[in-house]
Coordinates of C-alpha atoms in Angstrom, one line a residue:
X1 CA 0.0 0.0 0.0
X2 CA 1.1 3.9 -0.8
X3 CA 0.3 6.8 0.5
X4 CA 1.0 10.3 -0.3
X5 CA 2.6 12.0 2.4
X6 CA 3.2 15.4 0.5
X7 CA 6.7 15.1 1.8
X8 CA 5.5 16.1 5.8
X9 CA 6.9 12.5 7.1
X10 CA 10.8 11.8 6.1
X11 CA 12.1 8.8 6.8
X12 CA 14.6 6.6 7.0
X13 CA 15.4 2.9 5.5
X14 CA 14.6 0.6 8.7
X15 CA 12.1 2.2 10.2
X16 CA 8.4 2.6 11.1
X17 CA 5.0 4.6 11.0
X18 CA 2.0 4.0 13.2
X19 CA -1.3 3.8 12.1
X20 CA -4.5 4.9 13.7
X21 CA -7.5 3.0 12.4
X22 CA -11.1 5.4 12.2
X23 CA -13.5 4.7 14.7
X24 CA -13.7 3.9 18.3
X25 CA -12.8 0.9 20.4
X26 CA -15.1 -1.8 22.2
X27 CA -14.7 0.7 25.4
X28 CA -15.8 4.3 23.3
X29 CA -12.7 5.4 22.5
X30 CA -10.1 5.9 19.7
X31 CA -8.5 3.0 18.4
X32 CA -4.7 3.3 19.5
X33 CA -2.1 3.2 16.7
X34 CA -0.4 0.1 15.3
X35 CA 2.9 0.4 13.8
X36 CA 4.3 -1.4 11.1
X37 CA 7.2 -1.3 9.2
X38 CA 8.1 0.9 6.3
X39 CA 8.7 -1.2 2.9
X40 CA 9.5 1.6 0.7
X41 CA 12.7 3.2 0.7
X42 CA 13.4 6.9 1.9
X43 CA 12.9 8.3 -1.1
X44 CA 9.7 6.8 -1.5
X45 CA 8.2 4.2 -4.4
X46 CA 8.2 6.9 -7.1
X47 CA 11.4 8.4 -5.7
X48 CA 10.2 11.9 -4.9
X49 CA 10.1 11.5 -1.3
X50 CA 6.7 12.2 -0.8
X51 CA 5.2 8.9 -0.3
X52 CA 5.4 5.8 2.0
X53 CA 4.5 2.7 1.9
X54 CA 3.4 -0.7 4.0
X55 CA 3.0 -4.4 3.4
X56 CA -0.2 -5.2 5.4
X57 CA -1.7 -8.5 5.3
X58 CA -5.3 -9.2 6.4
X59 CA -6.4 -10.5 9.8
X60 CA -9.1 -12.3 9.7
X61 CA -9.4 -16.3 12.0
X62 CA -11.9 -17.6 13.6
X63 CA -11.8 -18.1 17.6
X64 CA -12.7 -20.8 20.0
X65 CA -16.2 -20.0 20.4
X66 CA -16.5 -19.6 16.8
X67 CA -16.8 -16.4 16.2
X68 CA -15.2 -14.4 13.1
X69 CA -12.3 -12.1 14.5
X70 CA -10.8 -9.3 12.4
X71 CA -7.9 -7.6 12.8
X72 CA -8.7 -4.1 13.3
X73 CA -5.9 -2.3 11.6
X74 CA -5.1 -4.4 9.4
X75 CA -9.0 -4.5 8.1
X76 CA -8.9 -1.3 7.9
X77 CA -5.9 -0.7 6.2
X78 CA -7.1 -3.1 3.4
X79 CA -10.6 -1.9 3.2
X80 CA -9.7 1.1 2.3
X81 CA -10.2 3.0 -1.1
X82 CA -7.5 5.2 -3.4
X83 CA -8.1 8.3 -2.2
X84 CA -8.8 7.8 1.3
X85 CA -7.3 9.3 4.0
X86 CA -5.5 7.8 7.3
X87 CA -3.9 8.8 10.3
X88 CA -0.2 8.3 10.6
X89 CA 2.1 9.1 13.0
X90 CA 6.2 8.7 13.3
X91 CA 8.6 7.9 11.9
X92 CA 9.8 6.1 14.9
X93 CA 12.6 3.3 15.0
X94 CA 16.5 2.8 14.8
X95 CA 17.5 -0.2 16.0
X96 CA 16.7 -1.6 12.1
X97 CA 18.6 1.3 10.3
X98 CA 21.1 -0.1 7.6
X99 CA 24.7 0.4 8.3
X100 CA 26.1 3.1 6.4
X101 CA 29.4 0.9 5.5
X102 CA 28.6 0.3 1.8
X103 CA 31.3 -2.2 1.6
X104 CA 29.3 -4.1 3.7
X105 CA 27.6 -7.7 4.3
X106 CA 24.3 -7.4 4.9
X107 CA 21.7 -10.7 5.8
X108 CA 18.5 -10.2 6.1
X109 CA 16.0 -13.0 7.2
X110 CA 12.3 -12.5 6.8
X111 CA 9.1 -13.9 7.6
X112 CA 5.5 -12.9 5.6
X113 CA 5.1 -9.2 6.3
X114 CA 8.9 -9.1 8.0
X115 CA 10.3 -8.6 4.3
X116 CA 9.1 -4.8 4.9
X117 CA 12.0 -3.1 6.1
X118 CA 14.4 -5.4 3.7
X119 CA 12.7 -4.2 0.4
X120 CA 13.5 -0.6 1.7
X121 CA 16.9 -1.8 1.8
X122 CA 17.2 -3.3 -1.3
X123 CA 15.3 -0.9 -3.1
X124 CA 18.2 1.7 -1.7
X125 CA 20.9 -0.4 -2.9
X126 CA 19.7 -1.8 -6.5
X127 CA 16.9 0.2 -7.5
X128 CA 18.1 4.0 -6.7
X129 CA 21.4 6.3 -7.4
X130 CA 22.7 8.3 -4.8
X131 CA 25.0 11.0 -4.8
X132 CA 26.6 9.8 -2.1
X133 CA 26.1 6.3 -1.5
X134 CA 26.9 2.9 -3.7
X135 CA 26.4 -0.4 -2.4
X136 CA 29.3 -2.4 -3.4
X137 CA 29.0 -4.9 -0.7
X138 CA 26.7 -8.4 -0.5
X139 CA 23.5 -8.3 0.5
X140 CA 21.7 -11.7 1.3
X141 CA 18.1 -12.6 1.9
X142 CA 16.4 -15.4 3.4
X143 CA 12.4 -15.5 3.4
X144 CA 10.4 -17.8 4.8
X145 CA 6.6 -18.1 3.5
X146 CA 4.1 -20.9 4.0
X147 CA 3.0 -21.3 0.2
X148 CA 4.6 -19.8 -2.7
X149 CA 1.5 -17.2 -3.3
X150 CA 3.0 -15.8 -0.1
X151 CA 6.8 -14.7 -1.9
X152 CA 6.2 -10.9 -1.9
X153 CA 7.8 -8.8 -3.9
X154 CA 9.6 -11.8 -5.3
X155 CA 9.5 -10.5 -9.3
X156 CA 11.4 -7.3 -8.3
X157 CA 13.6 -9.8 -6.1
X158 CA 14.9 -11.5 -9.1
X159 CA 15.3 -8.7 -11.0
X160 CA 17.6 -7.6 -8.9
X161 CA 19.4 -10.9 -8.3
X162 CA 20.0 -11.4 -12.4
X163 CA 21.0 -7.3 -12.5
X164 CA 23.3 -7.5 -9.9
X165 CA 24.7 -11.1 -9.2
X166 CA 27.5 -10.3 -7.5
X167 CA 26.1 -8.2 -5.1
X168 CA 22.8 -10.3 -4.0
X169 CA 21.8 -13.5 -2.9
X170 CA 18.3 -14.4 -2.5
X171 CA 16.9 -17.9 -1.0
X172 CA 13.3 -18.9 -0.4
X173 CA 11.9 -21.4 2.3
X174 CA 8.8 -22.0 1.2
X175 CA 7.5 -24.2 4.3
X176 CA 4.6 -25.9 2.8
X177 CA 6.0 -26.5 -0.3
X178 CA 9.1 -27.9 -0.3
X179 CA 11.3 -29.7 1.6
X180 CA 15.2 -30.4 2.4
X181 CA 17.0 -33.5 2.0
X182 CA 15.5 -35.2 4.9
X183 CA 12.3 -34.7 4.2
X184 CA 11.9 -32.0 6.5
X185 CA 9.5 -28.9 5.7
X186 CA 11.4 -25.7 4.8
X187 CA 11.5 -22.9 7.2
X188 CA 14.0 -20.1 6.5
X189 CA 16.5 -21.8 9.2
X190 CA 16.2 -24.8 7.5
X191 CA 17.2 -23.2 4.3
X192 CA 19.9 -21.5 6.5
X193 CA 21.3 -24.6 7.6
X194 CA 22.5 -25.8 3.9
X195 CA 24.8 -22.9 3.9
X196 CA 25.5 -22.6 7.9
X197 CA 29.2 -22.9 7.4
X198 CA 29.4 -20.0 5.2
X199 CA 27.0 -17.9 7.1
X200 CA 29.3 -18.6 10.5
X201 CA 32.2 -17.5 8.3
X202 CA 30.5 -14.3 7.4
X203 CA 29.4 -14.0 11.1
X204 CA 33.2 -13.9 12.3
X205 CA 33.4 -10.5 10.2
X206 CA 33.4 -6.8 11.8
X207 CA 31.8 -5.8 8.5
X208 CA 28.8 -8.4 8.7
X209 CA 25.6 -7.1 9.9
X210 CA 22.4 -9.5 11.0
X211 CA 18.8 -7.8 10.1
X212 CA 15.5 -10.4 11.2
X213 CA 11.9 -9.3 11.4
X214 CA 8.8 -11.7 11.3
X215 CA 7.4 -13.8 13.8
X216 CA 9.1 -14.3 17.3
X217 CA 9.5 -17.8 17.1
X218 CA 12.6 -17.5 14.3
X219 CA 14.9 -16.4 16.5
X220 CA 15.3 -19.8 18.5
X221 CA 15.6 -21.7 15.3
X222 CA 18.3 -20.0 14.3
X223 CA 20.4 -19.5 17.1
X224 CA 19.8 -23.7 17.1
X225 CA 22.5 -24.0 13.7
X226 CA 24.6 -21.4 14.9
X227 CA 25.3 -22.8 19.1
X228 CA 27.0 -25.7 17.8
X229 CA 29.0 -23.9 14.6
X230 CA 30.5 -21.4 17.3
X231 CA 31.0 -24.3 19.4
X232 CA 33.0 -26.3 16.9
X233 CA 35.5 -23.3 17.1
X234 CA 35.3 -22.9 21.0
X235 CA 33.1 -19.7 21.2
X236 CA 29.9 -19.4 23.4
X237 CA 27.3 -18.3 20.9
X238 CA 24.9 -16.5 23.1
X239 CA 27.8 -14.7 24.3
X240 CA 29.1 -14.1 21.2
X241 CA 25.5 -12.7 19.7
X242 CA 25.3 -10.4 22.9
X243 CA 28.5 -8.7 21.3
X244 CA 26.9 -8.4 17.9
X245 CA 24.3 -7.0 19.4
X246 CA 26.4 -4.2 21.5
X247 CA 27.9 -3.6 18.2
X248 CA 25.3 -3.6 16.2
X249 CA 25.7 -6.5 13.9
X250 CA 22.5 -7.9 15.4
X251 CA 19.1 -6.5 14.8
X252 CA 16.2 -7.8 15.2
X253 CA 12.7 -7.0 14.8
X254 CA 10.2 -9.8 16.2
X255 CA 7.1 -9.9 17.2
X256 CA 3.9 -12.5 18.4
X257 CA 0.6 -12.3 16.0
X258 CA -1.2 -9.9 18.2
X259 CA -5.3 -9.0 16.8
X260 CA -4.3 -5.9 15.2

């Protein structure tokens, strides 16, 4: 989704805006905002820096008593009509803002809606010329989907994978789709694992930096491959990703699947 911002909310690659649905809540009151992360890069889809834009999906499940539940924002969001208007507040956020180092090796690992803040990225690196930035580093992203329906933004993915080879490396883990050579289903640390020797390589450099975003259950499944990869050269991995961290080389982004 774009909106036209008429230039009143800069931003940055990496971070977010909130939302404020229309309406009131269950209580009487104004729905609070949501935030979500920004998918476009700073200068915007049509590069004038006026716009902004999101990757929403659709809430909708049914709960234990039966009963249809929609998300509020979310419904919202994609309910609405070109030409609307919404409330949006920020930009807020820095712990997701890409390094300025464009020498740099950058991994990103997504899941569903988490590929938001990575196509801002990418978009800045592949897709735009700037004065004073050119990436010359790699940039590497994993994203993991359910079905292959779900691969958002995947054409302009491979367009930038066959322009600039060198500099990008994409893998899918499509989890309902395909499998790995033990028959396992696909998450995006499964697809990690097949190159988990290389990644822990890339891990050992002060010029690699970690991005995740998605659902907060991806961080345990990685840190699984990389405990005994640190291991096998005698360092403590959770003490070792605390020091990314404090330096910066580890971002992440989680969150649960709250009724938004």
């Amino acid at each position: 989704m774009v909106f036209s911002t008429e230039g009143e909310v800069p931003y940055r690659e990496g971070q977010s805006i909130g939302v404020i649905p229309d309406g009131v809540d269950k209580n009487g009151k104004p729905h609070k905002l949501r935030l979500y992360s920004i998918a476009s890069s700073a200068l915007g889809d049509f590069g004038n820096s006026r716009t902004v834009s999101l990757c929403v999906k659709r809430l909708v499940y049914t709960n234990e008593k039966g009963e249809l539940v929609k998300g509020v924002c979310s419904n919202f969001l994609c309910d609405m009509k070109p030409g609307a208007e919404v409330k949006i507040t920020g930009p807020i956020g820095k712990e997701m803002l890409m390094p300025k180092d464009p020498d740099a090796t950058i991994i990103m690992l997504a899941t569903g809606t988490g590929i938001a803040p990575f196509r801002s990225f990418l978009w800045k690196m592949f897709f735009e010329r700037h004065e004073d930035y050119k990436f010359n580093g790699l940039a590497w992203l994993f994203l993991g989907v359910p079905t292959s329906s779900s691969l958002l933004y995947k054409e302009e993915f491979e367009k930038m994978k066959e322009t600039y080879p060198d500099n990008f490396r994409l893998d899918f883990a499509v989890s309902r789709e395909q499998t790995n050579e033990k028959g396992e289903k696909m998450y995006i640390q499964t697809r990690m694992a097949e190159y988990a020797k290389e990644l822990w390589e890339l891990l050992k450099k002060d010029n690699t930096f970690v991005y995740m975003c998605g659902l907060k259950g991806m961080e345990k499944g990685i840190d699984d491959i990389m405990v005994s990869l640190a291991a096998a050269d005698g360092i403590d991995w959770i003490e070792y990703k605390r020091q990314l961290k404090k330096s910066e080389q580890w971002n992440v982004e989680v969150y649960l699947l709250w009724i938004m």
